[in-house]
CSV table of C-alpha atoms and ligand atoms in Angstrom, one decimal:
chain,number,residue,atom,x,y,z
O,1,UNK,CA,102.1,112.5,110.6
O,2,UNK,CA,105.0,109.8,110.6
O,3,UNK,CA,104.7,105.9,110.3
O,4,UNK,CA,106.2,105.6,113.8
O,5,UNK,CA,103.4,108.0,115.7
O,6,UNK,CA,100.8,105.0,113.8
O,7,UNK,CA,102.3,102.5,115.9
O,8,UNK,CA,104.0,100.6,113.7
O,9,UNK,CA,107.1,99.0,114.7
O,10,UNK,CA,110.9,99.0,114.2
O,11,UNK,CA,111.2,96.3,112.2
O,12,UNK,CA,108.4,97.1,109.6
O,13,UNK,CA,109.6,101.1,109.9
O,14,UNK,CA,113.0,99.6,108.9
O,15,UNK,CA,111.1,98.2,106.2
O,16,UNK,CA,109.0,101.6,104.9
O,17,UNK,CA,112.5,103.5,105.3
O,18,UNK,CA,114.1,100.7,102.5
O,19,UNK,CA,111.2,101.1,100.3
O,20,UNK,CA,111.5,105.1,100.8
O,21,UNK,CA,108.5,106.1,102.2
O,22,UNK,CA,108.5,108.4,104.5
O,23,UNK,CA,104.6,110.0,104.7
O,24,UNK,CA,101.8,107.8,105.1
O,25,UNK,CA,98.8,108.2,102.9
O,26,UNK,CA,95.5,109.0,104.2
O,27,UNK,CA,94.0,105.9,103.8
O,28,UNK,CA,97.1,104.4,106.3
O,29,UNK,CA,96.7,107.2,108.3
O,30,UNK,CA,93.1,106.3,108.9
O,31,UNK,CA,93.4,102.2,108.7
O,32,UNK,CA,96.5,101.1,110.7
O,33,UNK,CA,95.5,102.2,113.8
O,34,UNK,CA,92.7,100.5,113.7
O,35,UNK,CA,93.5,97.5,112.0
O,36,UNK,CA,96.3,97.5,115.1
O,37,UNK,CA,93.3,97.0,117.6
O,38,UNK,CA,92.2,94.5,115.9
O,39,UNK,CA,89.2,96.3,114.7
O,40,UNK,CA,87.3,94.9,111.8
O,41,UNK,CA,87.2,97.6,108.5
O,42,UNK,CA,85.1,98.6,105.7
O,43,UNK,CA,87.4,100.7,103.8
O,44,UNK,CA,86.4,102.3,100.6
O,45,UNK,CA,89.9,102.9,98.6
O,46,UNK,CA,90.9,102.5,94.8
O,47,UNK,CA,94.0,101.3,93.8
O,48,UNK,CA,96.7,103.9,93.7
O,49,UNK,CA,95.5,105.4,97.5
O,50,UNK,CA,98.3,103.1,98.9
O,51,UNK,CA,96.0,100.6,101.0
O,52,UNK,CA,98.0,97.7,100.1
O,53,UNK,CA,100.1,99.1,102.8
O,54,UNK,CA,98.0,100.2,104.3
O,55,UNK,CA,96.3,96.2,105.3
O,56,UNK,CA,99.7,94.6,105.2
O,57,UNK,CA,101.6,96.4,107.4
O,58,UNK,CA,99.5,95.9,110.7
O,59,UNK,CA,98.6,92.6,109.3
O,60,UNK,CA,102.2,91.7,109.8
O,61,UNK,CA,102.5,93.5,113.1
O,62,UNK,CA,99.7,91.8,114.9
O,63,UNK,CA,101.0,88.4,113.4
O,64,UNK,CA,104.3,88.9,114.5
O,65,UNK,CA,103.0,90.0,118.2
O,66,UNK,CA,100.7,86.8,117.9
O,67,UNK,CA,101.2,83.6,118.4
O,68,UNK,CA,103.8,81.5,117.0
O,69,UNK,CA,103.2,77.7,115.5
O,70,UNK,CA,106.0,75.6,115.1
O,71,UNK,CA,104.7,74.3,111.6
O,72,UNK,CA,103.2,77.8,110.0
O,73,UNK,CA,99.3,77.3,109.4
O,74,UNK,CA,97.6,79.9,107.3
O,75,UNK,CA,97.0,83.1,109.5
O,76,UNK,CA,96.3,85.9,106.9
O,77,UNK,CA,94.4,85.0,104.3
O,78,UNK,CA,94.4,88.3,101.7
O,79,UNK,CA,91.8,86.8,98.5
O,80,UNK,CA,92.1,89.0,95.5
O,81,UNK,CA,89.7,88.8,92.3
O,82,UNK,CA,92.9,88.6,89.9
O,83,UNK,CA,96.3,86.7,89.4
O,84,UNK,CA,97.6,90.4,88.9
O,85,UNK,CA,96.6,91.6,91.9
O,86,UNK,CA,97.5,88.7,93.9
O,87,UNK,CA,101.0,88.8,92.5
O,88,UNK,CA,101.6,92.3,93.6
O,89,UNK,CA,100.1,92.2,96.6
O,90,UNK,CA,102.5,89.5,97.3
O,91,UNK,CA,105.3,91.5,96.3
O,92,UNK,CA,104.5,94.2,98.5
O,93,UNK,CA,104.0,91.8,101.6
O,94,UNK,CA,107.2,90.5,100.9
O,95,UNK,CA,108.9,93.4,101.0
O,96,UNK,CA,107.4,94.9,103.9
O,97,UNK,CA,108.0,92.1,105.8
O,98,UNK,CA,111.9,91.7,104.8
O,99,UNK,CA,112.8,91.9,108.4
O,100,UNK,CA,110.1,90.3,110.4
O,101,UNK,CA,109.7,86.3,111.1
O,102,UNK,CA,106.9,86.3,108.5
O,103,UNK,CA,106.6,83.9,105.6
O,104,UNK,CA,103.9,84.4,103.0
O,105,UNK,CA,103.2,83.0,99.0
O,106,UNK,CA,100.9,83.7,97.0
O,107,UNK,CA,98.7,81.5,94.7
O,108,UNK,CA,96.5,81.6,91.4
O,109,UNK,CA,95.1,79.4,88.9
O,110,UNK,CA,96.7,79.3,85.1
O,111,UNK,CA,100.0,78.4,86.4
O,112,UNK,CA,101.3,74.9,87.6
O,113,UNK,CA,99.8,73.9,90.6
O,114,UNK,CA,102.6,71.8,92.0
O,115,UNK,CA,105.0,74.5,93.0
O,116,UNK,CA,102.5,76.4,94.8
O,117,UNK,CA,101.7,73.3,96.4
O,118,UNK,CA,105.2,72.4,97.6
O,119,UNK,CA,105.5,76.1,99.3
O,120,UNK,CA,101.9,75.6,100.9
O,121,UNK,CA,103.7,72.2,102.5
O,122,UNK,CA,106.9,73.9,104.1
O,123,UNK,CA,104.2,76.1,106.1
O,124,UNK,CA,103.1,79.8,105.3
O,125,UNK,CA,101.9,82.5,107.7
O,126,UNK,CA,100.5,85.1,105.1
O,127,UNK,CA,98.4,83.8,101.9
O,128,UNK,CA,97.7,85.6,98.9
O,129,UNK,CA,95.2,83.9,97.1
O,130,UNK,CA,92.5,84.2,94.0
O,131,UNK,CA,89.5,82.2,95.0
O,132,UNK,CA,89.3,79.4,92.6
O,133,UNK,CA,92.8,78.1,93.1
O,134,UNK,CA,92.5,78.7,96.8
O,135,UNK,CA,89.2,76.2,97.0
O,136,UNK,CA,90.8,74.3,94.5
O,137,UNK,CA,94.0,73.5,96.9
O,138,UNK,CA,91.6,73.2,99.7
O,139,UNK,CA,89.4,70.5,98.1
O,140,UNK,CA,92.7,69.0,98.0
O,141,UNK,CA,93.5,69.1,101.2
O,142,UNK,CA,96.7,71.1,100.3
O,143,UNK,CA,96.0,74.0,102.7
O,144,UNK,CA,93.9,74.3,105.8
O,145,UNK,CA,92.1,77.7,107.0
O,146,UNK,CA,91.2,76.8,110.7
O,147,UNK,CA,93.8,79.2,112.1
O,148,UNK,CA,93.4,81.6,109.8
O,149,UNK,CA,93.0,85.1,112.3
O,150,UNK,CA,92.7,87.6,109.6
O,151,UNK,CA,90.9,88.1,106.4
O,152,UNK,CA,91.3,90.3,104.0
O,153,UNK,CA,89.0,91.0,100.8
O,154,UNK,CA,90.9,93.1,97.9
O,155,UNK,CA,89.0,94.6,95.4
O,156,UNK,CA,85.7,92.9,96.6
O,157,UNK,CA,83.5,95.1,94.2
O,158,UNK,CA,85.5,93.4,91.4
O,159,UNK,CA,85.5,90.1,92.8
O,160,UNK,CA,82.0,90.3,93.1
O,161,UNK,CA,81.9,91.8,89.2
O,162,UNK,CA,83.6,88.7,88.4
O,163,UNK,CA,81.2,86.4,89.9
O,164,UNK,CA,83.3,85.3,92.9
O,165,UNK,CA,80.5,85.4,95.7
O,166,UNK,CA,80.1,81.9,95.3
O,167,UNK,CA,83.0,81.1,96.5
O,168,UNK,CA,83.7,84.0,98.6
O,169,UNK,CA,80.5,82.7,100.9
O,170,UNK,CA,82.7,79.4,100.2
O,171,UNK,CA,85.7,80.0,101.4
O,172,UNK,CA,83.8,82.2,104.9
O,173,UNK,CA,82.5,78.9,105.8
O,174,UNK,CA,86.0,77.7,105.9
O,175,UNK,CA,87.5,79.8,108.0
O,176,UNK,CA,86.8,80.2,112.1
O,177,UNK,CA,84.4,82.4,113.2
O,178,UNK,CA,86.8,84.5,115.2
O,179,UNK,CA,88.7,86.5,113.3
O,180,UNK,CA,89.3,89.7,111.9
O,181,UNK,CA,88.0,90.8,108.3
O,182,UNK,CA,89.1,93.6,106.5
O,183,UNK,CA,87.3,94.6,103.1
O,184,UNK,CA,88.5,96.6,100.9
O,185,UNK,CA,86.2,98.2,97.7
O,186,UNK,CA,86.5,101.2,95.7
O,187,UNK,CA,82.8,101.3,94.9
O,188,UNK,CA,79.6,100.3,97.5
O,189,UNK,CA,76.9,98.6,95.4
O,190,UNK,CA,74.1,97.1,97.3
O,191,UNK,CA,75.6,93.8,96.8
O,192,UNK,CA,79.2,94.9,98.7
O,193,UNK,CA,76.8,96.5,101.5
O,194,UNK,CA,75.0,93.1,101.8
O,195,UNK,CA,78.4,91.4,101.5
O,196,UNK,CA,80.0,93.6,104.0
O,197,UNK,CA,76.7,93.2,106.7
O,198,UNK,CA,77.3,89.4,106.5
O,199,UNK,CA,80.5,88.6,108.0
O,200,UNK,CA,81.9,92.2,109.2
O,201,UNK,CA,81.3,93.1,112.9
O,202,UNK,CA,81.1,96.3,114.1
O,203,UNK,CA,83.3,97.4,111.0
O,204,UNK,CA,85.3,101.1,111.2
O,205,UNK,CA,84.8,102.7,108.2
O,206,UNK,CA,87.7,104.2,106.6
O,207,UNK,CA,87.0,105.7,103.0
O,208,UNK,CA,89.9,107.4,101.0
O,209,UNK,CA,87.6,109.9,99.0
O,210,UNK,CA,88.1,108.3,95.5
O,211,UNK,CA,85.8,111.6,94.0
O,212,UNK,CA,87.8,113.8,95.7
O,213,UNK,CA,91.1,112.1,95.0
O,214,UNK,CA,89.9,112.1,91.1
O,215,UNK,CA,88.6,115.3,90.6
O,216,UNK,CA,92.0,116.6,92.2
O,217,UNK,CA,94.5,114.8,90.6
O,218,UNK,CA,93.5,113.9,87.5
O,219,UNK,CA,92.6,116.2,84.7
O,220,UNK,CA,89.7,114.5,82.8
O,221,UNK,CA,89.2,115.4,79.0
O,222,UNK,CA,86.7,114.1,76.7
O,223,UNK,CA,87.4,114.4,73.2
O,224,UNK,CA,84.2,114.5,70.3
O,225,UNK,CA,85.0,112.3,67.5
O,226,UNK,CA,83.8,109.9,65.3
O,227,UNK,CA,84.9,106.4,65.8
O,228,UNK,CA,86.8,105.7,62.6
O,229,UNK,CA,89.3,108.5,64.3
O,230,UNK,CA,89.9,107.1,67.2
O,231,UNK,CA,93.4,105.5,66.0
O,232,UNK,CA,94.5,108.4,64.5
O,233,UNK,CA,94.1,110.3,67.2
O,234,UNK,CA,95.7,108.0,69.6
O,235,UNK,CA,98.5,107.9,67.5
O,236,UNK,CA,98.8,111.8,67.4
O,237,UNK,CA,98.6,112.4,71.3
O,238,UNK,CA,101.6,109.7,71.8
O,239,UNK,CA,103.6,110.6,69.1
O,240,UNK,CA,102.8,114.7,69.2
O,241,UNK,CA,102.9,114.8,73.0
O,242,UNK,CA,106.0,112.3,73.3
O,243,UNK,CA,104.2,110.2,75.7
O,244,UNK,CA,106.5,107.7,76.6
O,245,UNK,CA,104.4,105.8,78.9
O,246,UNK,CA,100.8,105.4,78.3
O,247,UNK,CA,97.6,103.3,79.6
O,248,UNK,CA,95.2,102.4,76.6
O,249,UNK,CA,91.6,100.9,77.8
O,250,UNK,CA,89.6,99.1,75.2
O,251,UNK,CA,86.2,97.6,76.0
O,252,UNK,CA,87.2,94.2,74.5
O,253,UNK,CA,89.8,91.9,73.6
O,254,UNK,CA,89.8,91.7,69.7
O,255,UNK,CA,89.8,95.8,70.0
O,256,UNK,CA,93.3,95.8,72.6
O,257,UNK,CA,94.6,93.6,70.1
O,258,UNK,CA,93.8,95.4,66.9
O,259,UNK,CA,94.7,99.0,68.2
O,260,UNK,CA,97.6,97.1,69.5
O,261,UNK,CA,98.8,96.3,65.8
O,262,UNK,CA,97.7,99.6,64.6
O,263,UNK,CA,100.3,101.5,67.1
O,264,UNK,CA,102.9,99.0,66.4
O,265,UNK,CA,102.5,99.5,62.4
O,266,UNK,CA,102.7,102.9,63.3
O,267,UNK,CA,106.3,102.6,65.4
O,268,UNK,CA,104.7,103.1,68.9
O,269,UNK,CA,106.0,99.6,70.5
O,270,UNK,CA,103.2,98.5,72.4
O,271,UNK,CA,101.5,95.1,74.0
O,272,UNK,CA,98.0,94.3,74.6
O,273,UNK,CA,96.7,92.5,77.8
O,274,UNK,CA,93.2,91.0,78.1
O,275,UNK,CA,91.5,87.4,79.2
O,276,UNK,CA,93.0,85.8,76.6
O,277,UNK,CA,96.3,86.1,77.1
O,278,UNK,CA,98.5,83.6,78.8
O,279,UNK,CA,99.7,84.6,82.3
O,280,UNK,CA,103.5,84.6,80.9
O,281,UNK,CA,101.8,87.0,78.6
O,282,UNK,CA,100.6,89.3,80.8
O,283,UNK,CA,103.7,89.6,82.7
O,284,UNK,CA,106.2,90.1,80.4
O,285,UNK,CA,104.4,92.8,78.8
O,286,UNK,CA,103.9,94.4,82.1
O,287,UNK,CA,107.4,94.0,82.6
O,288,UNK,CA,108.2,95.3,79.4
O,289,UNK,CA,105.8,98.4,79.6
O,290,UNK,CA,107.4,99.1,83.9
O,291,UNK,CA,111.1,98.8,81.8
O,292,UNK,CA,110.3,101.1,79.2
O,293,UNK,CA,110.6,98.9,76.7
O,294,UNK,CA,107.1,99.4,75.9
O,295,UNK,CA,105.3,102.6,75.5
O,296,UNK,CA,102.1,101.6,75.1
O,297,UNK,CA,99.8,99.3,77.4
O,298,UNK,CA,96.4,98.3,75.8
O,299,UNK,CA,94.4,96.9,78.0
O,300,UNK,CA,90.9,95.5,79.0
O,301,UNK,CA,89.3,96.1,82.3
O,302,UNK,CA,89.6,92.8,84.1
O,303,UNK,CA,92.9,92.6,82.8
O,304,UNK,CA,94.1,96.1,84.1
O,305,UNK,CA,92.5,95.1,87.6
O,306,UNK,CA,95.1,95.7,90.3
O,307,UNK,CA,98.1,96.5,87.8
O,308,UNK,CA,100.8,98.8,89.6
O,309,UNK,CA,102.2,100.9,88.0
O,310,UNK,CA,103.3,104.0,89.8
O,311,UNK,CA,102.8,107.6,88.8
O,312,UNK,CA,101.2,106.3,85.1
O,313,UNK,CA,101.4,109.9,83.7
O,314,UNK,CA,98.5,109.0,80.9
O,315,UNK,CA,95.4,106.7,80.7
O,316,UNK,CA,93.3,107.2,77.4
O,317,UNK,CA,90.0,105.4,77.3
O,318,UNK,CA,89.8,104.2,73.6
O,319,UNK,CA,86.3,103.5,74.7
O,320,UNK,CA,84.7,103.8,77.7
O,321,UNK,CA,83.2,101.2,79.9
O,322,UNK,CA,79.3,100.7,80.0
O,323,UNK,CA,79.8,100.8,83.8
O,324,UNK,CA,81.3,103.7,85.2
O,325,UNK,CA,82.5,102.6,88.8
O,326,UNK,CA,85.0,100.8,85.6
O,327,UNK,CA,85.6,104.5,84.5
O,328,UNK,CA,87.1,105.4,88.0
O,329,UNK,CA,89.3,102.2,87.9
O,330,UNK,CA,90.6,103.5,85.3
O,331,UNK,CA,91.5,106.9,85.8
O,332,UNK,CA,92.8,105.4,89.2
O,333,UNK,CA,95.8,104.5,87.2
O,334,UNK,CA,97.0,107.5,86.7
O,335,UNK,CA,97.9,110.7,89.1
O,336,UNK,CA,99.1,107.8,91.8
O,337,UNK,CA,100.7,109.1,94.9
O,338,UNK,CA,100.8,112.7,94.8
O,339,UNK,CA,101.5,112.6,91.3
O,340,UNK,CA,99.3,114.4,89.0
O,341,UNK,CA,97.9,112.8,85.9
O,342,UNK,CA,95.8,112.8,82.2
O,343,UNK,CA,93.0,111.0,81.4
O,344,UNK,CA,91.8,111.0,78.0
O,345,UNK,CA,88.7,109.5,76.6
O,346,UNK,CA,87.8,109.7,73.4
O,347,UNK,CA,84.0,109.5,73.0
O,348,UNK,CA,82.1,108.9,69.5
O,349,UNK,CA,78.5,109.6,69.5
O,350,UNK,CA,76.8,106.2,70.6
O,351,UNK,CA,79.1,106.6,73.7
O,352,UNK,CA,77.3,109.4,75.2
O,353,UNK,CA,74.7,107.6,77.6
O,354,UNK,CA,78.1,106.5,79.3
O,355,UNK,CA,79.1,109.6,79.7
O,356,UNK,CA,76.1,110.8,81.7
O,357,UNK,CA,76.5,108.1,83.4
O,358,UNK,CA,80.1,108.5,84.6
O,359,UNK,CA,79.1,112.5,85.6
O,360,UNK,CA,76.2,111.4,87.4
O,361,UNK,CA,78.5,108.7,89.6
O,362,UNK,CA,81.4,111.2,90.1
O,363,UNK,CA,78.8,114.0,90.4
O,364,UNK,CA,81.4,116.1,87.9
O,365,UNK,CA,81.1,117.2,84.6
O,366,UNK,CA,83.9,116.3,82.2
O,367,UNK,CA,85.4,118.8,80.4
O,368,UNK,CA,84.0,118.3,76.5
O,369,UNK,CA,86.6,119.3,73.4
O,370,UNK,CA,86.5,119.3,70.1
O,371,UNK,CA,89.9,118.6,68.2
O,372,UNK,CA,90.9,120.5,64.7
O,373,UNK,CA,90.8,117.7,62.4
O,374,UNK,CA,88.8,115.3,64.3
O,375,UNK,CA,85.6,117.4,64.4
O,376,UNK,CA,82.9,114.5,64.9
O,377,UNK,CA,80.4,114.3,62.3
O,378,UNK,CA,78.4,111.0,62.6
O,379,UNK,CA,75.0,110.9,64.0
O,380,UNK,CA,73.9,108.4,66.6
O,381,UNK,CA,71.6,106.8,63.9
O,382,UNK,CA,74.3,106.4,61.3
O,383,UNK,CA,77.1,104.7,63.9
O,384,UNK,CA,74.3,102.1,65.0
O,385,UNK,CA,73.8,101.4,61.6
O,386,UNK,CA,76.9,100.8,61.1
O,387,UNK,CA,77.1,98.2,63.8
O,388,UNK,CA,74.3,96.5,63.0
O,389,UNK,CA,75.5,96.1,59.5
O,390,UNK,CA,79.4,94.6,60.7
O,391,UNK,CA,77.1,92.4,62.8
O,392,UNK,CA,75.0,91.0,60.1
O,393,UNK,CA,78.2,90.6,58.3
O,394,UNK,CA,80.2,89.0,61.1
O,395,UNK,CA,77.0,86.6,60.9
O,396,UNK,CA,77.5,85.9,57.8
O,397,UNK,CA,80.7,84.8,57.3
O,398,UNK,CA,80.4,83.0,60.6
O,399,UNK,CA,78.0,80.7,59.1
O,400,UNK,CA,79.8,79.9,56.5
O,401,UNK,CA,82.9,79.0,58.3
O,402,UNK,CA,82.5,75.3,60.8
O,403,UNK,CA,80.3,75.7,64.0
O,404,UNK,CA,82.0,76.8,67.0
O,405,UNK,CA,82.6,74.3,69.3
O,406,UNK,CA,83.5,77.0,72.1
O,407,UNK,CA,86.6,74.5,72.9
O,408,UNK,CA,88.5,77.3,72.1
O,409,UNK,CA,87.0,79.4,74.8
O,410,UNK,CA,90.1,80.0,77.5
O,411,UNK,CA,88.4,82.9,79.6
O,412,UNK,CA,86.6,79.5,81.6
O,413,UNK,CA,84.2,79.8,84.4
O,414,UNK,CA,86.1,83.8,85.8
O,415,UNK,CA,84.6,85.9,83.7
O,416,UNK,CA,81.3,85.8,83.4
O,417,UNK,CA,80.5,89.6,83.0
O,418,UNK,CA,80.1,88.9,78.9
O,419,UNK,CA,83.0,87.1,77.8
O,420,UNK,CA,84.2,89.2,75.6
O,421,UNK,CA,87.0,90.9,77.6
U,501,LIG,P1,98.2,100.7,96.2
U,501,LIG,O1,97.0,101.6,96.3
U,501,LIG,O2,98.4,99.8,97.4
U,501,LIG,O3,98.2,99.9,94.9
U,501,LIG,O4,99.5,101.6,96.2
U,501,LIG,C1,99.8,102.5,95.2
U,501,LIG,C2,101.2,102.9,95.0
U,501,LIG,O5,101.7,103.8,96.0
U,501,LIG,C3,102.2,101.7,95.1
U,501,LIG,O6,103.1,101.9,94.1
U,501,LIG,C4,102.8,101.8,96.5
U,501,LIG,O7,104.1,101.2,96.5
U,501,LIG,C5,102.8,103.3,96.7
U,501,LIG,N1,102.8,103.7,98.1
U,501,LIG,C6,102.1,103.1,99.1
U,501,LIG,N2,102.2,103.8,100.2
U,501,LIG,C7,103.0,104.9,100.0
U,501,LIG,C8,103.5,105.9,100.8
U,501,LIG,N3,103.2,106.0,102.1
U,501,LIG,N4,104.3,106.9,100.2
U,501,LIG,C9,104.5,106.8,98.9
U,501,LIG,N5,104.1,105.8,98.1
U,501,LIG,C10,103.3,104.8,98.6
């Protein structure tokens, strides 16, 4: 199967051939065509499955065969739940649309407002967007969304996670009712179905197998140890294995930043990236990490969202999530493309429920070792204990430093799956 026999044309082939891509994946395969009737989608597709493509480049066909306004009004509106995504989404956009009459920018909160602003004013036909700076620039009356013909939702499980449906339902009743909407999820919770039935008509659905996809390219280990070994270990895969480039998930920010210290005392250069970092942060280190400069990426789940990096050879999950559609993000990092990839968790006792979990979801078991050295000794009872007791003491020297007056707090209204990200 070739772009061309998809129905794609010259200009954006010209485009593909740049960027060297010559097969489509299956998830274009199956969505371009009918994106090209103007068909509305439900597409079930994980990062890494190539569906950024896969939306934009009909998107900009059916734009460019539609109708041109002299002063450029919003026609595509893509929303994404994270400044990440939205950034590389944009990237990708602008690339494939290097030789068609197609302008686009993209726009997110924690930056200056004013530059976006000025871009909005010199007329844009494609807008990337996260939601809150989109209604913010809207309740400005900086942008308008009454000729806006196509809709796309990225990542709408997450956005949802995130507490976006608010102002997702917002932002629908902004745009006209006659237009196309294309949503994209890797997971279908009953709140994405109830989502999806609101404002999708007669949707094609177009899934990308993430199980399969997963089960196929990525080997899955889980490693039996007790917690206090989890650095060590870490520190022996990179440095025995010579991984040079390596995803690290933590479940909060104070742990990416800790284990982050920990490799760097240990000569493994690396960069943490959660909530609390600025958004120069987070894109210099993922600069740094896509250079090489870094080896190491430790990250948190809402920070990872939507990052792309292609063919990441190795993901480790220092810890794993306590919801495991977050388990398959993850391990969607890695064998991207074709490519085949590791992922690694390493699992202490009080972590098993999330295993069963995450087999019952991919309907898999994971392949269970035990490592010389590392043999896991800790019973459940003994590790909450242990918690219990850092708690009480975490309490305790809490109180007796000044009350929190949360001012500090820069995660704002985003996240509000627990904060602590
Ligand atoms: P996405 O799922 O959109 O994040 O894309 C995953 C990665 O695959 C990105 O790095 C894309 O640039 C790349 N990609 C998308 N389509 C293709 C294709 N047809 N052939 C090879 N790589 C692709």
């Amino acid at each position: 199967m070739s772009f061309k026999s998809l129905g794609l044309s010259e200009l954006l082939l010209k485009a593909l051939q740049k960027k060297g891509y010559e097969t489509p994946t299956p998830i274009q395969e199956k969505a371009i065509p009918k994106i090209l009737e103007k068909k509305d989608i439900l597409a079930s597709a994980q990062t890494g499955t190539g569906k950024t493509a896969g939306f934009t480049l009909p998107m900009l066909q059916l734009l460019s065969m539609g109708q041109q306004y002299r002063k450029r009004p919003v026609r595509c509106l893509i929303l994404t739940p994270t400044r990440e995504l939205a950034a590389q989404v944009y990237e990708d956009v602008k690339t494939y649309s290097e030789f068609v009459d197609i302008r686009s920018t993209v726009i997110f909160g924690g930056v200056n407002a004013k530059p976006q602003i000025r871009t909005l004013r010199q007329g844009v036909d494609v807008l990337v967007a996260t939601p809150g700076r989109l209604l913010d620039l809207h309740n400005q009356n900086e942008l308008s969304l009454s000729k806006v013909e196509i809709l796309v939702l990225d990542e709408a499980d997450r956005m949802l996670d995130m507490g976006f449906l608010r102002d997702i339902r917002k932002i629908l009743s902004l745009l006209p009712t006659r237009r196309q909407n294309l949503l994209f999820s890797a997971t279908f919770s009953k709140e994405i179905k109830n989502l999806a039935g609101s404002f999708l008509h007669n949707p094609v659905l177009v899934e990308a197998t993430p199980e399969n996809t997963t089960a196929e390219k990525v080997n899955q280990i889980v490693y039996r140890l007790d917690k206090g070994k989890k650095t060590s270990l870490v520190i022996k895969l990179i440095t025995e294995g010579n991984w040079s480039q390596v995803l690290i998930f933590t479940r909060t920010k104070h742990g990416a930043n800790r284990l982050s210290q920990k490799l760097d005392q240990a000569n493994i250069s690396s960069a943490a990236i959660h909530g609390n970092k600025s958004q120069g942060a987070r894109t210099k280190a993922l600069a740094g990490f896509k250079a090489g400069n870094i080896r190491v990426l430790v990250a948190t789940d809402i920070a990872a969202r939507g990052l792309d990096i292609p063919l990441l050879p190795h993901v480790v999950n220092y810890e794993l999530p306590n919801i495991p559609e977050d388990y398959v993000h993850r391990i969607g990092r890695t064998g991207r493309a074709g490519a085949s990839g590791e992922a690694i968790s390493l699992v202490s006792v009080d972590e098993n429920e999330y295993v069963r979990a995450i087999e019952k979801l991919l309907n898999q078991k994971l392949q269970s070792e035990i490592l010389e050295g590392f043999e896991p000794t800790e019973t459940l009872k003994e590790v909450l204990d242990k918690k219990e007791e850092n708690k009480a003491n975490q309490n305790r020297g809490r109180s007796q430093r000044k009350p929190n007056t949360g001012r500090n707090n820069k995660s704002g209204g985003n996240n509000r799956r627990g904060g602590r990200r």
